[in-house]
PDB file of C-alpha atoms in Angstrom:
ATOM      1  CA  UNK A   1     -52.840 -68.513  57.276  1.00 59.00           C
ATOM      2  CA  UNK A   2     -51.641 -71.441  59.392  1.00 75.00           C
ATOM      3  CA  UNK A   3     -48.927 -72.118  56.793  1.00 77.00           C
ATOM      4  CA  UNK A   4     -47.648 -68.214  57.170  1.00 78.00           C
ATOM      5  CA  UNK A   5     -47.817 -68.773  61.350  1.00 78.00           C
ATOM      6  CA  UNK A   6     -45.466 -71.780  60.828  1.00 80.00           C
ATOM      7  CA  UNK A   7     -43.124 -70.167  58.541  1.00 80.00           C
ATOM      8  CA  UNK A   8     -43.123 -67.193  60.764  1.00 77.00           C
ATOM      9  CA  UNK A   9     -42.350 -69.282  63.583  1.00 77.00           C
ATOM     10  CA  UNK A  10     -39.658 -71.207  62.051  1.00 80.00           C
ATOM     11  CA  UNK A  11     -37.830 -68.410  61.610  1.00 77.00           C
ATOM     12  CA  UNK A  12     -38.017 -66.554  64.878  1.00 73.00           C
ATOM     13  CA  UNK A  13     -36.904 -69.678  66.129  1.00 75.00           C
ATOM     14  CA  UNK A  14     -33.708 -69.908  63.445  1.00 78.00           C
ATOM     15  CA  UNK A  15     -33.090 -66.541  64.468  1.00 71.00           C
ATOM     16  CA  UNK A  16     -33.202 -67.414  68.200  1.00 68.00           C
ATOM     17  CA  UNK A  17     -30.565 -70.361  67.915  1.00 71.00           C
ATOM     18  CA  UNK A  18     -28.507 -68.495  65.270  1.00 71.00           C
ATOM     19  CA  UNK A  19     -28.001 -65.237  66.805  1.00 67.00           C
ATOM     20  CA  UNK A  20     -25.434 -62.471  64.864  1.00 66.00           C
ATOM     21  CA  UNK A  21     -22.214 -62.308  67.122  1.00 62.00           C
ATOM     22  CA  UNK A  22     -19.921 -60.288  64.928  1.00 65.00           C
ATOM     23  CA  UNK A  23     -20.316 -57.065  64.537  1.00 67.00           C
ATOM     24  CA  UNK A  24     -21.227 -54.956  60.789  1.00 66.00           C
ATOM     25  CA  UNK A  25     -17.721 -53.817  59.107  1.00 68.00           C
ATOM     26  CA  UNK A  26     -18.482 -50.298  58.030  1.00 67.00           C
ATOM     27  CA  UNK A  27     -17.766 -49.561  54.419  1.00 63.00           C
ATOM     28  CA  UNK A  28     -15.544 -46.253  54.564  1.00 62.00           C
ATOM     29  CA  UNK A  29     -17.585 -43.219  52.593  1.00 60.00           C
ATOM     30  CA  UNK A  30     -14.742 -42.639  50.080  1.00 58.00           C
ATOM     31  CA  UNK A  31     -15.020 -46.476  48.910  1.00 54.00           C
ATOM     32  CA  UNK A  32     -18.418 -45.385  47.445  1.00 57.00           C
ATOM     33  CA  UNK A  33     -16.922 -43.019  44.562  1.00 62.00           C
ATOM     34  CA  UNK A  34     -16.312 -44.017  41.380  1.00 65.00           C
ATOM     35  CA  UNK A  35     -14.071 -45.371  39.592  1.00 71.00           C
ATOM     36  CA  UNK A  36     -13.796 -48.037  42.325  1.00 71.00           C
ATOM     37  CA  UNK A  37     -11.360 -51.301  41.788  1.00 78.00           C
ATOM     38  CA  UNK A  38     -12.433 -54.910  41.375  1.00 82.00           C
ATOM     39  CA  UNK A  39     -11.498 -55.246  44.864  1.00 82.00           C
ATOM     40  CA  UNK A  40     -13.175 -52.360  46.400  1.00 77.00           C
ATOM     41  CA  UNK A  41     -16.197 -53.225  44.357  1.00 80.00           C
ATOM     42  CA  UNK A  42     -16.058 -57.080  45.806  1.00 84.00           C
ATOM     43  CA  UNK A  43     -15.761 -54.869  49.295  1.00 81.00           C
ATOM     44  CA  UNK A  44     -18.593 -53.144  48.505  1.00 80.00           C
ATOM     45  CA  UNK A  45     -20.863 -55.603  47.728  1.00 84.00           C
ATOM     46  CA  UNK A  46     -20.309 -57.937  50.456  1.00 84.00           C
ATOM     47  CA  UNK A  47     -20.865 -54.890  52.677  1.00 82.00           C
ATOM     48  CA  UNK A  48     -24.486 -54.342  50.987  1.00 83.00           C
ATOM     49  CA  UNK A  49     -24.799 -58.185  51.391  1.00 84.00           C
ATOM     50  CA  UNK A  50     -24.219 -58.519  55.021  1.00 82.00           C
ATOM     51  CA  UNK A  51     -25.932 -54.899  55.898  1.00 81.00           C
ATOM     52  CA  UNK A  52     -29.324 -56.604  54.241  1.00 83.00           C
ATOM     53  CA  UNK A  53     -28.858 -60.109  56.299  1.00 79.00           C
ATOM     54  CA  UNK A  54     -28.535 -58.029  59.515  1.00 77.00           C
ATOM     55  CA  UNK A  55     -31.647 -56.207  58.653  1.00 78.00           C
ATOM     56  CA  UNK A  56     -33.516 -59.088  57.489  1.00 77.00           C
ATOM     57  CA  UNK A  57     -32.605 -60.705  61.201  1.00 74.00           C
ATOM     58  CA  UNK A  58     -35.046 -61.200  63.495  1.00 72.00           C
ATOM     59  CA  UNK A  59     -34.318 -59.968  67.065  1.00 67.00           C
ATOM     60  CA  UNK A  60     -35.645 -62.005  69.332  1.00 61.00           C
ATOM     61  CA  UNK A  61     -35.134 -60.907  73.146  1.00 60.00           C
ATOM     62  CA  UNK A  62     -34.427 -64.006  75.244  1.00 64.00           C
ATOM     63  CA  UNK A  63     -36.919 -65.194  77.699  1.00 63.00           C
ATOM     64  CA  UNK A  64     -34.467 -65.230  80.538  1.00 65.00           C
ATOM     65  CA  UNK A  65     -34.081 -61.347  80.419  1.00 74.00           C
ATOM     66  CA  UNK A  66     -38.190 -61.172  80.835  1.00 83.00           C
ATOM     67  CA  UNK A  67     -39.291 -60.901  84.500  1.00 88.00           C
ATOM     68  CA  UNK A  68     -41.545 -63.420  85.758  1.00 90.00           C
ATOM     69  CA  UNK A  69     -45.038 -62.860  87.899  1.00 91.00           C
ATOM     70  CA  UNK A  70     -48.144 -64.774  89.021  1.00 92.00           C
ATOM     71  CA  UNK A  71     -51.650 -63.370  88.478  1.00 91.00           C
ATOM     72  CA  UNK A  72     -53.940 -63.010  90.917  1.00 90.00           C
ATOM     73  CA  UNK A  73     -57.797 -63.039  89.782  1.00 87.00           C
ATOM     74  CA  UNK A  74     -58.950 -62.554  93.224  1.00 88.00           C
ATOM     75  CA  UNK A  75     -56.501 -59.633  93.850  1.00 86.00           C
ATOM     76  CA  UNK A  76     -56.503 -58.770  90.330  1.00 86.00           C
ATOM     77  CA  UNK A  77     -52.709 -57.874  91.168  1.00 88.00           C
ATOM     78  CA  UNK A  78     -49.389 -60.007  89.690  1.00 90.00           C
ATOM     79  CA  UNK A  79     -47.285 -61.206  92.268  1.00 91.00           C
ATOM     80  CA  UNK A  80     -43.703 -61.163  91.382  1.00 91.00           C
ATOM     81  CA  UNK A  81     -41.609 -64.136  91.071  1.00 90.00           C
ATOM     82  CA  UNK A  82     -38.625 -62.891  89.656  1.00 88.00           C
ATOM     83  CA  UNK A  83     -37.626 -59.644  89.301  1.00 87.00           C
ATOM     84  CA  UNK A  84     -34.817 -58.337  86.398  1.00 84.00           C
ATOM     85  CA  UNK A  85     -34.243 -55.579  84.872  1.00 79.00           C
ATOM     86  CA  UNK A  86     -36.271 -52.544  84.880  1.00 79.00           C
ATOM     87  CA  UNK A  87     -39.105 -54.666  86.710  1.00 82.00           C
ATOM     88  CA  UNK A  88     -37.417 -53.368  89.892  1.00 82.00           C
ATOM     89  CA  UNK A  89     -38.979 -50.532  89.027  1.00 84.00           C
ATOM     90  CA  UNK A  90     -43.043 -50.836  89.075  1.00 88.00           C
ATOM     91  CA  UNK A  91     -44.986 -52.387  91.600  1.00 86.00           C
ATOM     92  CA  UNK A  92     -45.006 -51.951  95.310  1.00 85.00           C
ATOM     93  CA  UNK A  93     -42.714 -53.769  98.137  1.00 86.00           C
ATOM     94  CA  UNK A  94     -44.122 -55.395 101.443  1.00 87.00           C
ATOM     95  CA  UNK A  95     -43.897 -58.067 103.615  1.00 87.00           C
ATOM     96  CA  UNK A  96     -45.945 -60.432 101.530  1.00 87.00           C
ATOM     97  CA  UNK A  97     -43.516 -59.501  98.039  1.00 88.00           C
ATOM     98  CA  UNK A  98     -43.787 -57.524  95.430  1.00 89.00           C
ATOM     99  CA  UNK A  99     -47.157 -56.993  93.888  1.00 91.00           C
ATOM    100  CA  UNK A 100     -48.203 -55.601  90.220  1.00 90.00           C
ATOM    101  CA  UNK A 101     -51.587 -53.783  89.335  1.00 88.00           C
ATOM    102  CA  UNK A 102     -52.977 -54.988  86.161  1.00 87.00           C
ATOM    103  CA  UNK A 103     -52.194 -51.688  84.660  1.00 89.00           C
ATOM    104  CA  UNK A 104     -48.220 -52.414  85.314  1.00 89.00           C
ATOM    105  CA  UNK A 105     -48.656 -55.751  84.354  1.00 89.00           C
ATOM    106  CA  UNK A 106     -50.089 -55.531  81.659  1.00 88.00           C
ATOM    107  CA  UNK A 107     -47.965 -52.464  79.806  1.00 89.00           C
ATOM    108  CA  UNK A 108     -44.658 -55.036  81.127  1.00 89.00           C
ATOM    109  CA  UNK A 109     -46.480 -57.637  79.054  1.00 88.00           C
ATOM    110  CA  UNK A 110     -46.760 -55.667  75.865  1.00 87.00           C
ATOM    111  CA  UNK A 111     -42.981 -54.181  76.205  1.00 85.00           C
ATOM    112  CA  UNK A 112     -41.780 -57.624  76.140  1.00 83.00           C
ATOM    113  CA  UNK A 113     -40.333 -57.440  79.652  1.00 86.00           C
ATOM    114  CA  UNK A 114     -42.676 -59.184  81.899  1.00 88.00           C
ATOM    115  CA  UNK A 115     -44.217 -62.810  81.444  1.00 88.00           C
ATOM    116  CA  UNK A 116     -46.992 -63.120  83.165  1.00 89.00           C
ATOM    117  CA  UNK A 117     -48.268 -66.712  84.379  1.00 89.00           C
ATOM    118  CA  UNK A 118     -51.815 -68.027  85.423  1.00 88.00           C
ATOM    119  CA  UNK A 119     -52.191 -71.309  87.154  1.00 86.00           C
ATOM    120  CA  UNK A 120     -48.695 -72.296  85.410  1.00 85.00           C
ATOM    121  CA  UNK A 121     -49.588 -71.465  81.762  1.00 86.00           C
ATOM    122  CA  UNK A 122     -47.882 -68.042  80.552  1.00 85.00           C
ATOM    123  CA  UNK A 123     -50.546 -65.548  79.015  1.00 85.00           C
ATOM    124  CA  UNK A 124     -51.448 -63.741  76.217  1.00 83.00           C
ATOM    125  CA  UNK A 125     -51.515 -60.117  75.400  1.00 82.00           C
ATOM    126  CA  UNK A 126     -54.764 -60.633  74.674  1.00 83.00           C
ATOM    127  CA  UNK A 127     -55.429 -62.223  78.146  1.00 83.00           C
ATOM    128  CA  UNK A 128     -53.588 -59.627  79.742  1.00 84.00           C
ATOM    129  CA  UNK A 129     -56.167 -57.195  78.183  1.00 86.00           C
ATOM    130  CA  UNK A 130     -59.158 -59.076  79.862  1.00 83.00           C
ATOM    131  CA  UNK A 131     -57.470 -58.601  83.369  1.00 79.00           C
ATOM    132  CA  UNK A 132     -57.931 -54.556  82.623  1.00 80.00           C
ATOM    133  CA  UNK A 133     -61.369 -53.468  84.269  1.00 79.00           C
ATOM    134  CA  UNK A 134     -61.043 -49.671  82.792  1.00 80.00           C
ATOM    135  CA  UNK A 135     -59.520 -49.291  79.286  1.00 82.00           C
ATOM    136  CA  UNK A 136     -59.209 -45.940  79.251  1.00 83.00           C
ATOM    137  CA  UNK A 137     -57.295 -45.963  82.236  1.00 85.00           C
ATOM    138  CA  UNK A 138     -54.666 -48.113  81.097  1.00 85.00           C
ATOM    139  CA  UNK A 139     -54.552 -46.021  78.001  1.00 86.00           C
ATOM    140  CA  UNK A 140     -53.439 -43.311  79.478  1.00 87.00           C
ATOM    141  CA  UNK A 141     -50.950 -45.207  81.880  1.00 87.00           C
ATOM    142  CA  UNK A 142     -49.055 -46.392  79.110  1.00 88.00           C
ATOM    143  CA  UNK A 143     -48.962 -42.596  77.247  1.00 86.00           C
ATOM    144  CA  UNK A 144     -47.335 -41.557  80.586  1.00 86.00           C
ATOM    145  CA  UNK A 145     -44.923 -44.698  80.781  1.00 87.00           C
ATOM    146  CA  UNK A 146     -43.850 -44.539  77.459  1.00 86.00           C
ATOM    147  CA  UNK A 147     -42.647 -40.867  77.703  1.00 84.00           C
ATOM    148  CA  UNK A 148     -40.749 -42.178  81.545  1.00 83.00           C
ATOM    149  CA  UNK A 149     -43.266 -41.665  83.886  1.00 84.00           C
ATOM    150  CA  UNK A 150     -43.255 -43.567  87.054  1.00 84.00           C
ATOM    151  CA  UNK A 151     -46.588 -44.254  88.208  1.00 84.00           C
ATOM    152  CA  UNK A 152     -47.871 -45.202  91.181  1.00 82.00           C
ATOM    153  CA  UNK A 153     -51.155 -46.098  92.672  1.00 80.00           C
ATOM    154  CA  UNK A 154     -52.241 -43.929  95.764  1.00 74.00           C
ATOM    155  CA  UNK A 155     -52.068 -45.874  99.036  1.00 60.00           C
ATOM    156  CA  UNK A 156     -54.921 -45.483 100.924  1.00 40.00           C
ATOM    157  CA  UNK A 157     -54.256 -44.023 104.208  1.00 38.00           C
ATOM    158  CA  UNK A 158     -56.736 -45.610 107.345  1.00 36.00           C
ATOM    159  CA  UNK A 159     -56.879 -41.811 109.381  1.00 34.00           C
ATOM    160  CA  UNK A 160     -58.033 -42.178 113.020  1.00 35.00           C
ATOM    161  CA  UNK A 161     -61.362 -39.876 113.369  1.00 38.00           C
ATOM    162  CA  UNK A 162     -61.217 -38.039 116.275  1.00 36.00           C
ATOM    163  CA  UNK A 163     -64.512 -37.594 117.880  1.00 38.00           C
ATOM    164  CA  UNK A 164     -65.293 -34.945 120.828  1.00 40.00           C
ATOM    165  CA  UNK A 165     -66.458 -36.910 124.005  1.00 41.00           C
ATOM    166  CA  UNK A 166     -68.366 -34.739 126.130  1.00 42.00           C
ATOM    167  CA  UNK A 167     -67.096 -34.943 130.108  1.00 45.00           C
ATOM    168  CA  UNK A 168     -69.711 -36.429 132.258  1.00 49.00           C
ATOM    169  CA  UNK A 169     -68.982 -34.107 135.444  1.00 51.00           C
ATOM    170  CA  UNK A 170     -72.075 -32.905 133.504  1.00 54.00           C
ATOM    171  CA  UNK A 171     -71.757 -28.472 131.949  1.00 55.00           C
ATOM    172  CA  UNK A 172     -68.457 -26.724 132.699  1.00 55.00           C
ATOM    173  CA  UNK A 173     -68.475 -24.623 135.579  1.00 59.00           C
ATOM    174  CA  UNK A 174     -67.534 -21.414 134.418  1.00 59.00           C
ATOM    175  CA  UNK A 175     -70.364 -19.595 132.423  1.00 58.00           C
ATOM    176  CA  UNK A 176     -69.989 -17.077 130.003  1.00 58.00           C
ATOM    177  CA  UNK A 177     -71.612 -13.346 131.459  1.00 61.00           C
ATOM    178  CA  UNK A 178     -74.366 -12.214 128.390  1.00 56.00           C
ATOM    179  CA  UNK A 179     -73.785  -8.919 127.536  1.00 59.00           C
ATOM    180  CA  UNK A 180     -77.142  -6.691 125.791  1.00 58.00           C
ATOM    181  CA  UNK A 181     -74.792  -4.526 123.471  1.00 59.00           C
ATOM    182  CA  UNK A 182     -73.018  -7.793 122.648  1.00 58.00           C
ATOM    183  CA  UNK A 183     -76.015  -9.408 121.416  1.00 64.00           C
ATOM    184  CA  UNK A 184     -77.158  -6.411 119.042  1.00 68.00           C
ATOM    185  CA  UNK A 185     -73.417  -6.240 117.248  1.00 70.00           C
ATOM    186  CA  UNK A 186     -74.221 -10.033 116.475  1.00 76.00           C
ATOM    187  CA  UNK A 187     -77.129  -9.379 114.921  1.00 79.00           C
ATOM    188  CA  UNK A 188     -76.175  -6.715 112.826  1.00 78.00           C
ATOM    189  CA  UNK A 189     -73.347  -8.629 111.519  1.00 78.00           C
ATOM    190  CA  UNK A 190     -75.617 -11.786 111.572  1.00 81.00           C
ATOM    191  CA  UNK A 191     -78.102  -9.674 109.148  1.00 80.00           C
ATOM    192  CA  UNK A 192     -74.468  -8.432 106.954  1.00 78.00           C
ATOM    193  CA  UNK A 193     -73.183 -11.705 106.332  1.00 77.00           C
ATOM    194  CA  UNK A 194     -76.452 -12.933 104.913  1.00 78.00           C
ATOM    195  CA  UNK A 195     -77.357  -9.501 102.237  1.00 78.00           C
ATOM    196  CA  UNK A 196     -73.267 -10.042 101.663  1.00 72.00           C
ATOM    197  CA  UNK A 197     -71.794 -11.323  98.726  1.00 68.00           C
ATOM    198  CA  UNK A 198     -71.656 -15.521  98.915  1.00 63.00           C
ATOM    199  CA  UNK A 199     -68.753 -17.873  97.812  1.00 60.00           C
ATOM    200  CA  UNK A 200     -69.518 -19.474  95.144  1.00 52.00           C
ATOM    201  CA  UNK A 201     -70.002 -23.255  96.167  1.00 54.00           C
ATOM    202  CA  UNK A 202     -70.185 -26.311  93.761  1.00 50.00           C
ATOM    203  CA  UNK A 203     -73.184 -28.300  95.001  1.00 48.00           C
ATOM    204  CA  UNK A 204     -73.323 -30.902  92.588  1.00 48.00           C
ATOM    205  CA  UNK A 205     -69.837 -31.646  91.891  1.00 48.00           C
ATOM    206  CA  UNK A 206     -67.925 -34.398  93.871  1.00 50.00           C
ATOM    207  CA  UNK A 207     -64.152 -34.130  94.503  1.00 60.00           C
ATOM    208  CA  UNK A 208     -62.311 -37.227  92.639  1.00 68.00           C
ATOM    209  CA  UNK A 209     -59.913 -39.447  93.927  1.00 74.00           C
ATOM    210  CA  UNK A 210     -56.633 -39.384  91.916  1.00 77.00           C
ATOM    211  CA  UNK A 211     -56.050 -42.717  90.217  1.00 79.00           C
ATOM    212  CA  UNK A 212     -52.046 -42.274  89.694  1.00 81.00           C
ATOM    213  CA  UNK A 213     -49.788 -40.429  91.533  1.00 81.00           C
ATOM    214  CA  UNK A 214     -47.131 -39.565  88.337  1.00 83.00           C
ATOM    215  CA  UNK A 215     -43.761 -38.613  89.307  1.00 79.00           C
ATOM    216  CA  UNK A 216     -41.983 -36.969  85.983  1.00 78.00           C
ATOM    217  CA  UNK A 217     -38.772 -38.515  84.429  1.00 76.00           C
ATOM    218  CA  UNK A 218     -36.500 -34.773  85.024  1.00 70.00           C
ATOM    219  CA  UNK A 219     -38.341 -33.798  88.173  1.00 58.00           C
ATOM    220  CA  UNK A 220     -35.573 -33.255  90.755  1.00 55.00           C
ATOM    221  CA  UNK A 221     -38.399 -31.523  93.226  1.00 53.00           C
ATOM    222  CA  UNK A 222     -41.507 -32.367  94.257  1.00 48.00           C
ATOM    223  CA  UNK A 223     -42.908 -29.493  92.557  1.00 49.00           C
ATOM    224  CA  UNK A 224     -43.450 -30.914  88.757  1.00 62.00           C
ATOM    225  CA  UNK A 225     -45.347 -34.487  90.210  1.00 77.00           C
ATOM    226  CA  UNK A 226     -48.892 -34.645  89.527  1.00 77.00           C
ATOM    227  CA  UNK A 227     -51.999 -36.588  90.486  1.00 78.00           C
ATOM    228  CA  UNK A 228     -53.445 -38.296  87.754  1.00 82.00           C
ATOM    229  CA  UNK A 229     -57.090 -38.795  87.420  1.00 80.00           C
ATOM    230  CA  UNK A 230     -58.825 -40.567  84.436  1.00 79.00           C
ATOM    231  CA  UNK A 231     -62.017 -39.269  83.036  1.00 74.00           C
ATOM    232  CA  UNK A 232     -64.210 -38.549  80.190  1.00 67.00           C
ATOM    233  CA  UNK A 233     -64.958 -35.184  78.719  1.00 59.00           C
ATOM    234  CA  UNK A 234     -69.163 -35.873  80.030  1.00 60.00           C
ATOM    235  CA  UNK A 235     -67.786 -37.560  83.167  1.00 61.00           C
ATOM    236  CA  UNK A 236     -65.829 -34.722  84.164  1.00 60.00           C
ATOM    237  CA  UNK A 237     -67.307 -31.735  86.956  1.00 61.00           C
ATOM    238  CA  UNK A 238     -65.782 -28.639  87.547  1.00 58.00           C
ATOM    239  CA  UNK A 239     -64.740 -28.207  91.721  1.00 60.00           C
ATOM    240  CA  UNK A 240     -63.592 -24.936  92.872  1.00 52.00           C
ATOM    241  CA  UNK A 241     -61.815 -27.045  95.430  1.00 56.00           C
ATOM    242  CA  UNK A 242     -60.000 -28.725  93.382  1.00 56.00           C
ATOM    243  CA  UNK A 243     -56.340 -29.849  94.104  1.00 59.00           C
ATOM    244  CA  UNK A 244     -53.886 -27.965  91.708  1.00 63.00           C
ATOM    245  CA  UNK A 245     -51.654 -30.689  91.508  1.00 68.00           C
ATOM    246  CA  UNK A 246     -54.493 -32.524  89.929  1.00 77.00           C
ATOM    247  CA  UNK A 247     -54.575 -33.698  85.806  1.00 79.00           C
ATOM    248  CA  UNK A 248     -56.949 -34.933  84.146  1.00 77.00           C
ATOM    249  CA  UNK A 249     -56.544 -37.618  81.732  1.00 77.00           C
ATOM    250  CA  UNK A 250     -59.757 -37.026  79.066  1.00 74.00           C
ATOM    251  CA  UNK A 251     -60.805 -39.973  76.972  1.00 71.00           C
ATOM    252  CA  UNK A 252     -62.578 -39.285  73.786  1.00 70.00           C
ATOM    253  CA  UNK A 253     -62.459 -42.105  71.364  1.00 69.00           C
ATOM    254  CA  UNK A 254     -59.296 -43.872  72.394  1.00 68.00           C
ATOM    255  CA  UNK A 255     -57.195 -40.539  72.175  1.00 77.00           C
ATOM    256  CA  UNK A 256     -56.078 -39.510  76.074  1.00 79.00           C
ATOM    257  CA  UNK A 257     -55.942 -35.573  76.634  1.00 78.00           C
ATOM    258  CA  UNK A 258     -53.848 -34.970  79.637  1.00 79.00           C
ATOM    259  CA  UNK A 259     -55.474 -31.211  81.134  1.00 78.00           C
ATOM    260  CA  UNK A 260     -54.521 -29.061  84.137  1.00 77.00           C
ATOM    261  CA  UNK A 261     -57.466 -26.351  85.383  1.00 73.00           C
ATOM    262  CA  UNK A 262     -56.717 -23.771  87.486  1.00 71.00           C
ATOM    263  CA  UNK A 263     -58.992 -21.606  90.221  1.00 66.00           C
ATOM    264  CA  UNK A 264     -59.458 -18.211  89.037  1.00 67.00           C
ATOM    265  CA  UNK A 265     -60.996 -15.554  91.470  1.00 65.00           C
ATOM    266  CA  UNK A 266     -62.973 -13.361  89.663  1.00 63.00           C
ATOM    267  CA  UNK A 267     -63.987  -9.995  91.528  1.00 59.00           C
ATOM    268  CA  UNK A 268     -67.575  -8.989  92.528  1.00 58.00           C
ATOM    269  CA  UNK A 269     -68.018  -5.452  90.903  1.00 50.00           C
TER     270      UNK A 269
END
């Protein structure tokens, strides 16, 4: 097995210093009927020659055309160093640089376009994998990225509560005049609204926080993006107040299923 590595390595590494320059003469279609002259048969087999060395070369992508970031444990985000290619598109900008979730990171990795470094030593695929807290997340992250999908990680908004400070001049001066009559309409349509038909309310269920926010490769609007949340088919509770921008992303088995539910009003007969 170590004999096979070596050999494999060897010639990754010919390949790498020996790279094809000139480009495959094609062999016109007409050349292929016979009767075909010594020459055009010499023609023809140095074209079948030189089509099976190109396909027997390895390509080797060069490591100066891979983007370069540091990893993070703490963080568990990659911190770019250098940025080429289509690196300028994942992660998000700020003051500090440009940071990489482990899902980013780690589908850059396995595309060959992203090498990422811990305490000065490059890693692994298979370290990359480790960084991943949720498998089934990144699973369907990559389904999406592979198809052109630029995902994004919602950003966590800090909203200002408001709260309602009473006045301490104490109860306002103007008081409301109690009307009898008024106070027997409110009970009658106190006493309606409770025999009346009830909305339907999901006690149990909690609303889930998207995971992704997916922006689609053709969507010109804002209409076609989606909010991406990752689940499992016995993880996953129905909300009538659901978002409808919301997907779900089931799990089952290492196959994702990407689902949208809609809200359907059904009338009391």
């Amino acid at each position: 097995m170590t004999s096979e590595i070596r050999q494999l390595a060897e010639k990754y590494i010919s390949d790498h210093n020996n790279p094809i320059t000139k480009k495959l003469e094609l062999f016109g279609s007409k050349l292929f009927l016979s009767p075909l002259t010594e020459d055009e048969e010499c023609r023809k087999d140095k074209f079948f020659k030189d089509k099976e060395d190109y396909l027997k070369h390895n390509r080797v992508d060069r490591r100066v055309a891979r983007g370069v970031a540091e990893w993070l444990p703490l963080q568990n985000q990659a911190k770019v160093t250098k940025i080429v290619g289509a690196l300028a598109n994942f992660g998000v900008q700020n003051k500090d640089g440009k940071f990489l979730n482990a899902e980013e990171a780690l589908f850059l990795v396995e595309i060959n376009k992203l090498e990422l470094v811990c305490n000065d030593v490059p890693m692994g695929i298979e370290e990359a994998y480790k960084n991943i807290k949720c498998l089934k997340k990144y699973l369907a992250y990559k389904q999406l990225a592979l198809h052109g999908c630029k995902l994004k990680t919602p950003v966590l908004k800090n909203s200002r509560q408001t709260e309602e400070v009473e006045e301490e001049d104490g109860p306002p001066t103007k008081v409301a005049k109690i009307d009898e009559n008024v106070d027997q309409a409110t009970e009658v349509l106190e006493k309606l609204r409770q025999n009346a038909p009830q909305t339907f309310q999901a006690r149990d269920s909690l609303k889930k926080a998207a995971d992704f926010d997916v922006n689609m490769p053709t969507c010109r609007e804002n209409l076609e993006n989606f909010n991406l949340i990752v689940c499992t088919s016995e993880d996953y509770t129905s909300n009538v107040d659901e978002d409808n921008l919301n997907v779900f992303a089931l799990n089952s088995d290492g196959d994702v299923s990407f689902y949208k539910f809609y809200n359907t009003n059904i009338p009391i007969l």
